[in-house]
Amino acid sequence: SMHGKFNDSKKFLAKMRFEYGPIYNHEAYTFLESHGTNDGDIIQKVRVQDRYSGEKSLVIYRISIDLEGHYVIDSFTIINFDSTPI
């Protein structure tokens, strides 16, 4: 659904850069556990580290298979870890 919202790649990259910084500006990433869903999708967890701030986030991807049989990212959620002690 995200693909249809943008007319060109520059607009898409601008949105990624400013709204999804942990994904766009990652310095390191680690694939964590994954599992399948009842409808055939895959849930994949990835820990990312921001290149500029060093902050770590968890990204949860939902991966589907499109009509042509290709794996595509259906959606994702970013969970930022608060490094401030309680």
mmCIF file of C-alpha atoms in Angstrom:
data_model
loop_
_atom_site.group_PDB
_atom_site.id
_atom_site.type_symbol
_atom_site.label_atom_id
_atom_site.label_comp_id
_atom_site.label_asym_id
_atom_site.label_seq_id
_atom_site.Cartn_x
_atom_site.Cartn_y
_atom_site.Cartn_z
ATOM 1 C CA SER A 1 0.000 0.000 0.000
ATOM 2 C CA MET A 2 2.928 2.305 0.666
ATOM 3 C CA HIS A 3 4.163 1.914 -2.907
ATOM 4 C CA GLY A 4 1.007 3.521 -4.323
ATOM 5 C CA LYS A 5 1.317 6.630 -2.137
ATOM 6 C CA PHE A 6 4.401 8.006 -3.889
ATOM 7 C CA ASN A 7 4.823 9.231 -7.440
ATOM 8 C CA ASP A 8 8.580 8.843 -7.492
ATOM 9 C CA SER A 9 11.497 7.384 -5.580
ATOM 10 C CA LYS A 10 12.747 10.781 -4.309
ATOM 11 C CA LYS A 11 9.531 11.358 -2.352
ATOM 12 C CA PHE A 12 9.664 7.845 -0.952
ATOM 13 C CA LEU A 13 13.297 8.223 0.157
ATOM 14 C CA ALA A 14 12.559 11.617 1.742
ATOM 15 C CA LYS A 15 9.796 10.058 3.831
ATOM 16 C CA MET A 16 12.044 7.175 4.840
ATOM 17 C CA ARG A 17 14.894 9.522 5.761
ATOM 18 C CA PHE A 18 12.841 11.796 8.001
ATOM 19 C CA GLU A 19 10.110 9.554 9.395
ATOM 20 C CA TYR A 20 11.840 6.180 9.581
ATOM 21 C CA GLY A 21 15.381 7.189 10.499
ATOM 22 C CA PRO A 22 16.343 3.983 12.326
ATOM 23 C CA ILE A 23 15.751 2.024 9.123
ATOM 24 C CA TYR A 24 17.174 4.542 6.655
ATOM 25 C CA ASN A 25 20.195 5.616 8.743
ATOM 26 C CA HIS A 26 21.195 2.310 10.277
ATOM 27 C CA GLU A 27 24.799 1.577 11.101
ATOM 28 C CA ALA A 28 24.270 -2.039 12.081
ATOM 29 C CA TYR A 29 21.468 -4.560 12.103
ATOM 30 C CA THR A 30 20.860 -7.993 13.541
ATOM 31 C CA PHE A 31 18.174 -10.381 12.406
ATOM 32 C CA LEU A 32 16.348 -11.800 15.397
ATOM 33 C CA GLU A 33 13.666 -14.489 15.537
ATOM 34 C CA SER A 34 11.047 -14.927 12.851
ATOM 35 C CA HIS A 35 7.881 -16.960 12.627
ATOM 36 C CA GLY A 36 5.113 -17.728 10.183
ATOM 37 C CA THR A 37 1.501 -16.692 10.563
ATOM 38 C CA ASN A 38 -1.665 -18.658 9.862
ATOM 39 C CA ASP A 39 -2.183 -16.756 6.600
ATOM 40 C CA GLY A 40 1.293 -17.593 5.226
ATOM 41 C CA ASP A 41 3.020 -14.309 6.088
ATOM 42 C CA ILE A 42 6.329 -14.088 7.934
ATOM 43 C CA ILE A 43 6.976 -11.894 10.963
ATOM 44 C CA GLN A 44 10.664 -10.929 11.134
ATOM 45 C CA LYS A 45 12.239 -8.990 14.009
ATOM 46 C CA VAL A 46 15.379 -6.934 13.317
ATOM 47 C CA ARG A 47 17.422 -4.897 15.784
ATOM 48 C CA VAL A 48 18.915 -1.773 14.185
ATOM 49 C CA GLN A 49 21.402 0.779 15.467
ATOM 50 C CA ASP A 50 21.151 4.373 14.283
ATOM 51 C CA ARG A 51 24.291 5.624 12.516
ATOM 52 C CA TYR A 52 24.189 9.093 14.068
ATOM 53 C CA SER A 53 22.762 8.676 17.562
ATOM 54 C CA GLY A 54 23.849 5.106 18.276
ATOM 55 C CA GLU A 55 20.347 4.380 19.600
ATOM 56 C CA LYS A 56 18.973 0.898 19.080
ATOM 57 C CA SER A 57 15.470 0.124 17.854
ATOM 58 C CA LEU A 58 13.470 -2.986 17.137
ATOM 59 C CA VAL A 59 11.817 -3.208 13.728
ATOM 60 C CA ILE A 60 9.078 -5.790 13.228
ATOM 61 C CA TYR A 61 8.415 -6.572 9.564
ATOM 62 C CA ARG A 62 5.396 -8.404 8.167
ATOM 63 C CA ILE A 63 6.479 -10.084 4.926
ATOM 64 C CA SER A 64 3.958 -11.415 2.408
ATOM 65 C CA ILE A 65 4.132 -13.186 -0.936
ATOM 66 C CA ASP A 66 2.699 -11.146 -3.818
ATOM 67 C CA LEU A 67 0.737 -12.494 -6.782
ATOM 68 C CA GLU A 68 3.962 -13.151 -8.717
ATOM 69 C CA GLY A 69 5.442 -15.205 -5.861
ATOM 70 C CA HIS A 70 7.899 -12.554 -4.631
ATOM 71 C CA TYR A 71 8.440 -11.766 -0.977
ATOM 72 C CA VAL A 72 7.450 -8.166 -0.193
ATOM 73 C CA ILE A 73 7.355 -6.085 2.976
ATOM 74 C CA ASP A 74 3.673 -5.690 3.773
ATOM 75 C CA SER A 75 4.171 -3.454 6.812
ATOM 76 C CA PHE A 76 6.602 -2.653 9.589
ATOM 77 C CA THR A 77 6.625 -1.196 13.075
ATOM 78 C CA ILE A 78 9.534 0.562 14.757
ATOM 79 C CA ILE A 79 9.923 0.310 18.509
ATOM 80 C CA ASN A 80 12.467 2.753 19.915
ATOM 81 C CA PHE A 81 14.176 1.654 23.115
ATOM 82 C CA ASP A 82 14.304 4.317 25.792
ATOM 83 C CA SER A 83 17.809 4.270 27.213
ATOM 84 C CA THR A 84 16.891 6.524 30.148
ATOM 85 C CA PRO A 85 16.755 4.637 33.467
ATOM 86 C CA ILE A 86 13.499 4.733 35.388
#
